[in-house]
Structure formats: structure tokens, C-alpha cells
CSV table of C-alpha atoms in Angstrom, one decimal:
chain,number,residue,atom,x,y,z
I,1,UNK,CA,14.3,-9.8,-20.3
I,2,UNK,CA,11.6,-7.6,-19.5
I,3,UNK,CA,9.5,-5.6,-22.2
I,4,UNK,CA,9.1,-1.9,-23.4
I,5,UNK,CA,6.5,0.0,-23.6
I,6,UNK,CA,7.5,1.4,-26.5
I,7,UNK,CA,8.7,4.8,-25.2
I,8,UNK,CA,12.4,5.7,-26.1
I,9,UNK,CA,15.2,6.4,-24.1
I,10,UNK,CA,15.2,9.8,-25.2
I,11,UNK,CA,11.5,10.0,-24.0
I,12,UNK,CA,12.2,8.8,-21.0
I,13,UNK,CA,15.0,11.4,-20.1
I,14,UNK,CA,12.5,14.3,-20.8
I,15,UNK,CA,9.6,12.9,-19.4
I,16,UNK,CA,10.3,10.3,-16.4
I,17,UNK,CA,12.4,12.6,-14.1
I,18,UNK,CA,10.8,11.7,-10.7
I,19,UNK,CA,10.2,15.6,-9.6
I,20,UNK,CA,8.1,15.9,-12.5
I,21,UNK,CA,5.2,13.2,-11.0
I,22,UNK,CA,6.4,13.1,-7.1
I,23,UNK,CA,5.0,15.3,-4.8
I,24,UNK,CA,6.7,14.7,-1.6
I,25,UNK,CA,5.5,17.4,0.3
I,26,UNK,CA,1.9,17.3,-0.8
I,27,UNK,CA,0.4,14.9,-0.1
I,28,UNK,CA,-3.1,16.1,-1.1
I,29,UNK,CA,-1.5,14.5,-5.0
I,30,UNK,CA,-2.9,11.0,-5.0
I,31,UNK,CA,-0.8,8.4,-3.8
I,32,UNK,CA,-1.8,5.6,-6.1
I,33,UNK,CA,-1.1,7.7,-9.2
I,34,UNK,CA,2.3,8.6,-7.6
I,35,UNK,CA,3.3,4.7,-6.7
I,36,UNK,CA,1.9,3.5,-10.3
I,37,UNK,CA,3.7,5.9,-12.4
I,38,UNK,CA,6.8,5.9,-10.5
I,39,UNK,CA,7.1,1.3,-10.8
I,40,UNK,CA,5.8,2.2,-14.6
I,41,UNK,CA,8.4,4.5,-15.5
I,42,UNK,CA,11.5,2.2,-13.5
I,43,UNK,CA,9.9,-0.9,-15.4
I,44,UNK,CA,10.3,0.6,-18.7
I,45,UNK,CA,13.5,2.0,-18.1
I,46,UNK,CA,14.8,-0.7,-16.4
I,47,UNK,CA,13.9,-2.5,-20.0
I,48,UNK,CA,15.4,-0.3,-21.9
I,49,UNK,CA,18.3,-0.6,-20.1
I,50,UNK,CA,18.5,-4.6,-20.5
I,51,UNK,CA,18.0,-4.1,-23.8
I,52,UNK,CA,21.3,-2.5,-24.3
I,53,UNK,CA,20.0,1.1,-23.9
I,54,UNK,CA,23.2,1.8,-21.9
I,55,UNK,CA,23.6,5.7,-22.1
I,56,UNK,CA,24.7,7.1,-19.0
I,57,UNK,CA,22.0,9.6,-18.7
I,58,UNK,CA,19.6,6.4,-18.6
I,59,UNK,CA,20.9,4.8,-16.0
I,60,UNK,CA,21.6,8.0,-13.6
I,61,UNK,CA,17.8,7.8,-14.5
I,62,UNK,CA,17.2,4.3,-14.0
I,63,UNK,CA,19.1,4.5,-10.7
I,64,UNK,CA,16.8,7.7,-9.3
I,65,UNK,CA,13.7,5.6,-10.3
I,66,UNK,CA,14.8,2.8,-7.4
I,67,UNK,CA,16.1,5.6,-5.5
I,68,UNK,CA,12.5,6.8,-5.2
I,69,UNK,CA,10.4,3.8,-4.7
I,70,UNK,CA,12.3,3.8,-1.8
I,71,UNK,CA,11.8,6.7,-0.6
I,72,UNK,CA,8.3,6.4,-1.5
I,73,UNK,CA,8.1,3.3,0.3
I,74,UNK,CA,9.1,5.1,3.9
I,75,UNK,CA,7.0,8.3,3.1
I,76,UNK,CA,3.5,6.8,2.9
I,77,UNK,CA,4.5,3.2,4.7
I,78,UNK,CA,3.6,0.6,2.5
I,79,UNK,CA,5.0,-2.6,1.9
I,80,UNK,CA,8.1,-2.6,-0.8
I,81,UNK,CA,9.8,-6.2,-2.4
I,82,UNK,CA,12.1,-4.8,-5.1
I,83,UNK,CA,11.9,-8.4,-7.0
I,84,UNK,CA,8.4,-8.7,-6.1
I,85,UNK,CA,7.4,-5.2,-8.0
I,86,UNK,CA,9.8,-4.9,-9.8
I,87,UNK,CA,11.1,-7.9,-11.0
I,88,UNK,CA,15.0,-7.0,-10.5
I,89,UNK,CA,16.9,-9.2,-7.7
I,90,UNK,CA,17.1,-7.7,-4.4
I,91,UNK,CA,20.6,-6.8,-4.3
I,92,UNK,CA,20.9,-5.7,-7.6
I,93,UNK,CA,18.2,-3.1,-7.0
I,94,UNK,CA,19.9,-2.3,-4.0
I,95,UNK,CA,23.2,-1.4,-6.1
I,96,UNK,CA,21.2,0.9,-7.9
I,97,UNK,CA,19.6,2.8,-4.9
I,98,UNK,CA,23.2,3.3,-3.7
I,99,UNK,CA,24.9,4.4,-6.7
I,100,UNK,CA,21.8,7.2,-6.8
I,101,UNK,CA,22.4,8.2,-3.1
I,102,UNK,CA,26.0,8.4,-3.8
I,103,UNK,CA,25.2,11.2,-6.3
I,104,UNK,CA,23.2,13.5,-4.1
I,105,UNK,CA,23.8,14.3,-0.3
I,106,UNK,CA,20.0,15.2,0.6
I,107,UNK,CA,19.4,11.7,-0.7
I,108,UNK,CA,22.3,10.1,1.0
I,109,UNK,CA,21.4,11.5,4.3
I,110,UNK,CA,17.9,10.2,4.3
I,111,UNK,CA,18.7,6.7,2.8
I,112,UNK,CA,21.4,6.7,5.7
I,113,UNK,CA,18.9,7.6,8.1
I,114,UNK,CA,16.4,4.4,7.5
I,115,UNK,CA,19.2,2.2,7.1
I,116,UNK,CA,22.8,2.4,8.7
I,117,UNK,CA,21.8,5.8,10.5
I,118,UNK,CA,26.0,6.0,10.2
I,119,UNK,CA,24.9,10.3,10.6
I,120,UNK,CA,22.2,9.8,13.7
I,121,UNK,CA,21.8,9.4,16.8
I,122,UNK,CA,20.8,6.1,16.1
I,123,UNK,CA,17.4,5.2,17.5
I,124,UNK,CA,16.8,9.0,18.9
I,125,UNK,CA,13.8,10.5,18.6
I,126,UNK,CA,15.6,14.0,19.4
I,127,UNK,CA,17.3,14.0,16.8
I,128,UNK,CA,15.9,15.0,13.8
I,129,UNK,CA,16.7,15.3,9.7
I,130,UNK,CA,14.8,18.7,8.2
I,131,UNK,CA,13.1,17.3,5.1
I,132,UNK,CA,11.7,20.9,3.8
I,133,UNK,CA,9.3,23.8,5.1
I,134,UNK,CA,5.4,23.8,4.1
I,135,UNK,CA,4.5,26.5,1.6
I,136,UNK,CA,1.3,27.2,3.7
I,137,UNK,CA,0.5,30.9,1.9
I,138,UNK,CA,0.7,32.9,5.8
I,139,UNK,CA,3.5,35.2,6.6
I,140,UNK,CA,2.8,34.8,10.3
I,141,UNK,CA,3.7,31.0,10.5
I,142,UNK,CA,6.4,28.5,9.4
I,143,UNK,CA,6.1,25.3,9.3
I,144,UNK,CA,9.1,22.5,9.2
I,145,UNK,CA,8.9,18.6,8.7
I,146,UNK,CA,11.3,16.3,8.8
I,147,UNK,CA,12.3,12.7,10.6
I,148,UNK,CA,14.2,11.4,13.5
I,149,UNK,CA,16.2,9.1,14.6
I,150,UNK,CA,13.7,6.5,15.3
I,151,UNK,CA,12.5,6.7,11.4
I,152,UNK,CA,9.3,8.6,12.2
I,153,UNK,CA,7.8,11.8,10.6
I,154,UNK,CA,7.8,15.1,12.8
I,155,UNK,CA,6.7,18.7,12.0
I,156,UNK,CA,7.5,22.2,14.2
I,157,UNK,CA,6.0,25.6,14.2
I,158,UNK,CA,6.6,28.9,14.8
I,159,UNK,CA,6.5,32.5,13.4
I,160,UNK,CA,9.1,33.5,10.2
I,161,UNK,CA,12.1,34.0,11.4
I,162,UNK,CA,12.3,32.6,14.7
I,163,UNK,CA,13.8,29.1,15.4
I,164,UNK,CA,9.9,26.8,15.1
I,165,UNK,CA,9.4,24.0,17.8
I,166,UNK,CA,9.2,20.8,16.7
I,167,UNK,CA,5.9,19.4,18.3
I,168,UNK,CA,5.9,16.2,20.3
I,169,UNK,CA,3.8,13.4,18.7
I,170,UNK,CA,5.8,11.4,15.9
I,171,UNK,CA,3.7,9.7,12.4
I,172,UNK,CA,3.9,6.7,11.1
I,173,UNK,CA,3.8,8.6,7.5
I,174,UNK,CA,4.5,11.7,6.2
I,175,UNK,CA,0.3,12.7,5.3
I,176,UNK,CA,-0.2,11.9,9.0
I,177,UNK,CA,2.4,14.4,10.0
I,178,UNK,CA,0.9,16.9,7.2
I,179,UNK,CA,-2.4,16.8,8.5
I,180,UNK,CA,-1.6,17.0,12.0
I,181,UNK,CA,0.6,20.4,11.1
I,182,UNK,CA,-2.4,22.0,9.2
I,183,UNK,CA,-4.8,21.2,12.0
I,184,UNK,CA,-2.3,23.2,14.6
I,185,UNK,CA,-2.2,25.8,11.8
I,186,UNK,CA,-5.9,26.1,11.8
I,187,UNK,CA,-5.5,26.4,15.5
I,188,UNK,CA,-3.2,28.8,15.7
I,189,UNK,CA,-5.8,31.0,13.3
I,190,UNK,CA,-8.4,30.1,15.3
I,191,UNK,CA,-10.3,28.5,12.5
I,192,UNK,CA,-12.2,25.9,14.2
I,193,UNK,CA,-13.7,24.5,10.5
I,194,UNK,CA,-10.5,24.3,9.3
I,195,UNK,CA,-9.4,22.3,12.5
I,196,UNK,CA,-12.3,20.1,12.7
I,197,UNK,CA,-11.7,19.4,9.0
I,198,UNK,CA,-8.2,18.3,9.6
I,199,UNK,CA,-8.9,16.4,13.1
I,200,UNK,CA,-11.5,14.3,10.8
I,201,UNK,CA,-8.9,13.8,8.2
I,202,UNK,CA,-6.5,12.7,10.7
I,203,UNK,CA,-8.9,9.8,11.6
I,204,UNK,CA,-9.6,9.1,8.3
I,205,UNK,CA,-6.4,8.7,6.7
I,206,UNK,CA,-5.6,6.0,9.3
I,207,UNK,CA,-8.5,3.8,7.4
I,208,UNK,CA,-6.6,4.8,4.5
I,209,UNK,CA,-3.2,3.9,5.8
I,210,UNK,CA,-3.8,0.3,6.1
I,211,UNK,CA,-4.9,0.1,2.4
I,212,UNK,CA,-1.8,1.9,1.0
I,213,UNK,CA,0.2,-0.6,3.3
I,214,UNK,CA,-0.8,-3.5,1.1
I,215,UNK,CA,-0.9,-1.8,-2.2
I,216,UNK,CA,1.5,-4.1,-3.7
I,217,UNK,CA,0.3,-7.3,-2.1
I,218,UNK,CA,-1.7,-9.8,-4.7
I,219,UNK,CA,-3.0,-12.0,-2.5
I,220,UNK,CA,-4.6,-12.1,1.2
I,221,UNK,CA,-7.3,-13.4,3.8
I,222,UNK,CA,-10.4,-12.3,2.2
I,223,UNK,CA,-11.8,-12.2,-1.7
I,224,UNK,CA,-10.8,-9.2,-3.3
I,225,UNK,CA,-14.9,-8.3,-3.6
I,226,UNK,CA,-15.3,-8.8,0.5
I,227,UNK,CA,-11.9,-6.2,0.7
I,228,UNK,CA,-14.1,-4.0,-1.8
I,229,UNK,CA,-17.2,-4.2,0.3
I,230,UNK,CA,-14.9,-3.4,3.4
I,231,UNK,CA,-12.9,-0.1,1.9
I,232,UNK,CA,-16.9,1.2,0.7
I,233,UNK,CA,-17.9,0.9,3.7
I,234,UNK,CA,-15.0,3.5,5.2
I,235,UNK,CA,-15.4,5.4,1.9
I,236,UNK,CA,-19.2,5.8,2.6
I,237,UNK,CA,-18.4,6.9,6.3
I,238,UNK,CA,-15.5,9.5,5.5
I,239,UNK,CA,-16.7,13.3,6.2
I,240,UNK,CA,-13.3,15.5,5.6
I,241,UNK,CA,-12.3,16.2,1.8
I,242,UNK,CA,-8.6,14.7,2.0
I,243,UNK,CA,-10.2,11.3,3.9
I,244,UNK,CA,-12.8,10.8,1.1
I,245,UNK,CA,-10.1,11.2,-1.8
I,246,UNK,CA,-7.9,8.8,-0.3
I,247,UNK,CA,-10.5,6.6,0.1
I,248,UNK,CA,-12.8,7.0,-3.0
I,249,UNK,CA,-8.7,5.8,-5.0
I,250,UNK,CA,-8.2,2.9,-2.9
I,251,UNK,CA,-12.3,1.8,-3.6
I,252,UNK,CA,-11.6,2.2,-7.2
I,253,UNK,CA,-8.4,0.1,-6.7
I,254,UNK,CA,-10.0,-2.4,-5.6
I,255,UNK,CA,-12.8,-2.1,-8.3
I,256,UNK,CA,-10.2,-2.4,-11.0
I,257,UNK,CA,-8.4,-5.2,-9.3
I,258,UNK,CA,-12.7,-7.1,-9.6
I,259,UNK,CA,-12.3,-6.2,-13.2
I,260,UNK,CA,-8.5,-7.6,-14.1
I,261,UNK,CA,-9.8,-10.8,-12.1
I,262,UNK,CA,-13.1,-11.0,-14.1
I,263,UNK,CA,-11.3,-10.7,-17.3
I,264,UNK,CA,-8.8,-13.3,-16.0
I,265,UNK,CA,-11.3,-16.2,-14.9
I,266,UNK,CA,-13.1,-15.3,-18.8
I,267,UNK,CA,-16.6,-14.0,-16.8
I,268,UNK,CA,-18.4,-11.1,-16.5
I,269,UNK,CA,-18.2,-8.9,-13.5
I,270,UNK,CA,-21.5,-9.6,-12.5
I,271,UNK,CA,-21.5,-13.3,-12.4
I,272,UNK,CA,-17.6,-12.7,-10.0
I,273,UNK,CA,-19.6,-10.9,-7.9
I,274,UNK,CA,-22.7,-13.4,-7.7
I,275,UNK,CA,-20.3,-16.6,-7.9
I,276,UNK,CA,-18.5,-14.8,-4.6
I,277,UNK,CA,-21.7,-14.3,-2.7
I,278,UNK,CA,-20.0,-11.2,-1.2
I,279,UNK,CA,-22.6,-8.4,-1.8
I,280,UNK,CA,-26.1,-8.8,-2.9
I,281,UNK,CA,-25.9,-9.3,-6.6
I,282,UNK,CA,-27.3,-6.8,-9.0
I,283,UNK,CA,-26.8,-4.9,-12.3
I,284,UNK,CA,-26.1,-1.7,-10.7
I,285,UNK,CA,-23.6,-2.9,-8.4
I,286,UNK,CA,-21.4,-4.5,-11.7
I,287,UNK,CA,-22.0,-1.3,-13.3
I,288,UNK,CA,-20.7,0.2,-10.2
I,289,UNK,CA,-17.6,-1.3,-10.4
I,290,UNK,CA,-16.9,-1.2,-13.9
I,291,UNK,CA,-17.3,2.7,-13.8
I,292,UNK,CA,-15.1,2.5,-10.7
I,293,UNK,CA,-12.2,0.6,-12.1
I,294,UNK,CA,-12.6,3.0,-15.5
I,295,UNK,CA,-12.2,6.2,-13.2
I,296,UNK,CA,-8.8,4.6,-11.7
I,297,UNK,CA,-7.4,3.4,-15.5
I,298,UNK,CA,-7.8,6.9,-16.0
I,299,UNK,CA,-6.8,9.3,-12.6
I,300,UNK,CA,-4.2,6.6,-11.4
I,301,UNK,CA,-2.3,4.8,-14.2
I,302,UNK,CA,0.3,5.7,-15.8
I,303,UNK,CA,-0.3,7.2,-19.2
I,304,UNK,CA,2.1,4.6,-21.0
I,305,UNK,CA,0.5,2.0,-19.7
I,306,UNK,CA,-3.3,3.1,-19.8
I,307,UNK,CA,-4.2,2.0,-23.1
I,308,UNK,CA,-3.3,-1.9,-22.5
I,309,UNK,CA,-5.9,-1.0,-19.0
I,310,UNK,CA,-8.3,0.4,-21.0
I,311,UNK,CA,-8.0,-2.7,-23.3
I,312,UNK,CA,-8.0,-5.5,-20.3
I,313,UNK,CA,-11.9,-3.0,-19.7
I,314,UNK,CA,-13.0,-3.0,-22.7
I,315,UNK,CA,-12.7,-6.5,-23.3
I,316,UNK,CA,-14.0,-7.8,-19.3
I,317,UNK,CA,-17.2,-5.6,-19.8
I,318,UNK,CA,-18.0,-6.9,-23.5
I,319,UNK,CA,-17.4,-10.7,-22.2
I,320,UNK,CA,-20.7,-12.7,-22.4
I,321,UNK,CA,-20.4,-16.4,-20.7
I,322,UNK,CA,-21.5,-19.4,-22.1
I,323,UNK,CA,-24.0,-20.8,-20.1
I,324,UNK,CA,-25.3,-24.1,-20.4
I,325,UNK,CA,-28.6,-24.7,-21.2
């Protein structure tokens, strides 16, 4: 049986309500604090409910929480194993995800539409599901987004009150899509820093992309300090605002993920680093990272589970090896 955090049921009904953390159609909201809190809050509930917590409240709530990391899983594209980050059984969590989208028609529709597509025109990129308008603060322009039938994000413009176009090009995600819509927005204002803001961002969230696509992955090719060195690198070279926050998150990712493996081979992060022969070895660079990994505990963790982060930090940072004479 999985464990609690502590939080009650009742806590969990006021608090872990997924519109009060997801931000579908902002995407400027960091992604990494969005995934984290959303797999916290199903965990715990998900506990709670094994446990014997079964008020019906809990599990309409337990049931949204899958719902989500579903849909979550499609909107930014990254790589989803219900057992694997969750712990529950495929086709158990699969039960849950449908008794949600039984309960809601928006949500039935768009779990329909990457799945059965019973609704679509299946495989047609014509045909298109509106997900919701951007509140971009300009009377002149409306903008639309939704997906199609070939599960790929889409916006269309056009002036309030007149039918918009949807424009051509399809994204792998939604941010792509949202960027791409601000930069014709900024075109169609003839504000060429605004455009050349958003054409960088474009660029840049495609480094980003990849990263988000293995967030839940625990192991790969390289080191998790060569993957560091690799994600600085891009971090150092972005230029647009929304390409350097995505970035600077997934750095500091990575820099907690140095830490938690520091603190589980019992060394310092200094000698992980120097022991991986990765980057040139020196007090700064550990002190980097350990002010890195500090700034994710605290922008991209969920609050009920920082302080058992914070502890894992506090206790990596203080370790002193033994070293033999």
C-alpha cells in the first residue's frame, strides 16, 4: 500500500482540485511544477484512497487526478507509464481516466480524440476539436486553439466577431502552438520585437521539448552530470525570456537529480562530479549545483512534499566522506 503524506482527505478536496495548479492555456506557468504537483497530489490521494478513504468526493477527485496526467501527458508530449509514475497497474489507472471522462463531455471529447477518435474524422488534420480562445488583452484580434484529427495542436486568427482561420502548420505541443500564435499576433501589430522574441522562443522551446519528453525517465545513455553539462549549454545559449525559463527549470532538474544521486551513493556533490570526470571539477561548480537543485525544491515541488526535498539537501550538502589516509 502506498504512503500519505499526511494531508487529509478533507485537505485534499479543498486544495488538490486540478484547475487550481493546471494552467492549460498558459503555458508561460512552469511545466515541471505543473507535472510534479499534479503525480504528488494523485499519489497522495491515490493512498488515501487505499487506505480506506473511500468518500465519493475523493475518488471523483482521485479519478480527475489520472484524468489530468493524461491530458498533461498530450499537451506538453512527454513520455507517461501510469505504473511506472505512479505505481497503479495500467489498466486500473485506465478505469479511472474513464470513469472521469464519463463525467464531463469536454473531457470525453478530448480523451476520445487521442484514443478511439469514435467523434473524428479519424486521422484528419481538417478536422479540428476547439480547446479554448487566448485571452491576449486586444479587442482587434481573436485567437483560437485546438487539435485535429491527427492529434496535433493548431491555433486560428482573426478579428472579434468574425469566423478566425485556423493557420496551416500543426505542433507537436500545445507551447509550440502558443508561441507560434503570439508571434503572428505580434505580426499582425507590426511589432517586430515582439515577433523576433517569439520566433527565438519558437527555436528555443524545441531544446526544451526534448527535455520535458524524458521528464519521467530514470535512466539513459549518458551520466546524469554529462545530461547537466548538455541542458547548460542550451540554457547558456537561449536569448528569448520564455526559452530561458524553460530551460533554466529543466538545468535545475537535472541539478537536483546530481544531488538525490550524491546523497544516494553517501558522497558529496563535489567528489560525483570529480569521480564522473564530466566537467572540470571545482568548488564553484558543486556550489553551483547545490544552489540549483535548492531553487527547484523550492519553484518546482510540490509543497507537501518539499520538506522531505529539503531534507534529502540538507543532509547531501552536510555529507563529509571518509577518505582513506
Amino acid at each position: 500500500m502506498s504512503e500519505t503524506t499526511g494531508c487529509t482527505a478533507d485537505w485534499h478536496l479543498e486544495h488538490s482540485s486540478p484547475g487550481m495548479f493546471l494552467h492549460y492555456l498558459a503555458p508561460q506557468h512552469l511545466f515541471a511544477r505543473q507535472i510534479n504537483t499534479l503525480t504528488a497530489r494523485f499519489r497522495d490521494v491515490q493512498a488515501l484512497c487505499d487506505a480506506g478513504s473511500c468518500l465519493p468526493a475523493l475518488t471523483r477527485l482521485r479519478n480527475a487526478l489520472a484524468f489530468h496526467l493524461v491530458k498533461m501527458s498530450r499537451w506538453w508530449r512527454f513520455d507517461f507509464c501510469p505504473r511506472g509514475v505512479t505505481g497503479v497497474r495500467n489498466p486500473l489507472f485506465l478505469t479511472y481516466v474513464k470513469a472521469h471522462a464519463e463525467r464531463s463531455a469536454e473531457d470525453d471529447a478530448l480523451f476520445d480524440l487521442f484514443t478511439m477518435q469514435r467523434h473524428m474524422h479519424g486521422g484528419d488534420g481538417g478536422h479540428i476539436l476547439v480547446l479554448g480562445r487566448d485571452p491576449v488583452p486586444d479587442p482587434s484580434v481573436s485567437i483560437v486553439y485546438g487539435v485535429d484529427g491527427q492529434r496535433n495542436f493548431r491555433f486560428a486568427t482573426g478579428s472579434h466577431g468574425v469566423q478566425p482561420l485556423w493557420n496551416g502548420q500543426a505542433y507537436p505541443d500545445f507551447a509550440a502552438a502558443w508561441l507560434a500564435a503570439r508571434g503572428v499576433h505580434a505580426l499582425i501589430r507590426d511589432d517586430s520585437t515582439d515577433l523576433h522574441e517569439y520566433e527565438t522562443a519558437q527555436r528555443e522551446h524545441a531544446w526544451a521539448r526534448s527535455w520535458h519528453h524524458r521528464h519521467f525517465h530514470r535512466s539513459g545513455k549518458l551520466p546524469v552530470i554529462r545530461l547537466y553539462a548538455q541542458a547548460n549549454a542550451q540554457f547558456m545559449n537561449c536569448q528569448s525570456a520564455f526559452g530561458r525559463a524553460e530551460m533554466k527549470t529543466v538545468v535545475e532538474r537535472l541539478a537536483f537529480d546530481i544531488a538525490r544521486a550524491a546523497f544516494q551513493r553517501h558522497m558529496t556533490v563535489a567528489d560525483l562530479i570529480e569521480d564522473s570526470d564530466a566537467l572540470s571539477i571545482n568548488l564553484r561548480s558543486a556550489n553551483t549545483i547545490k544552489q540549483r537543485a535548492r531553487a527547484y525544491v523550492a519553484t518546482c515541488i510540490d509543497p507537501i512534499s518539499r520538506p522531505e526535498m529539503d531534507t534529502l539537501l540538507d543532509r547531501v550538502v552536510s555529507y563529509v566522506p571518509r577518505r582513506c589516509p
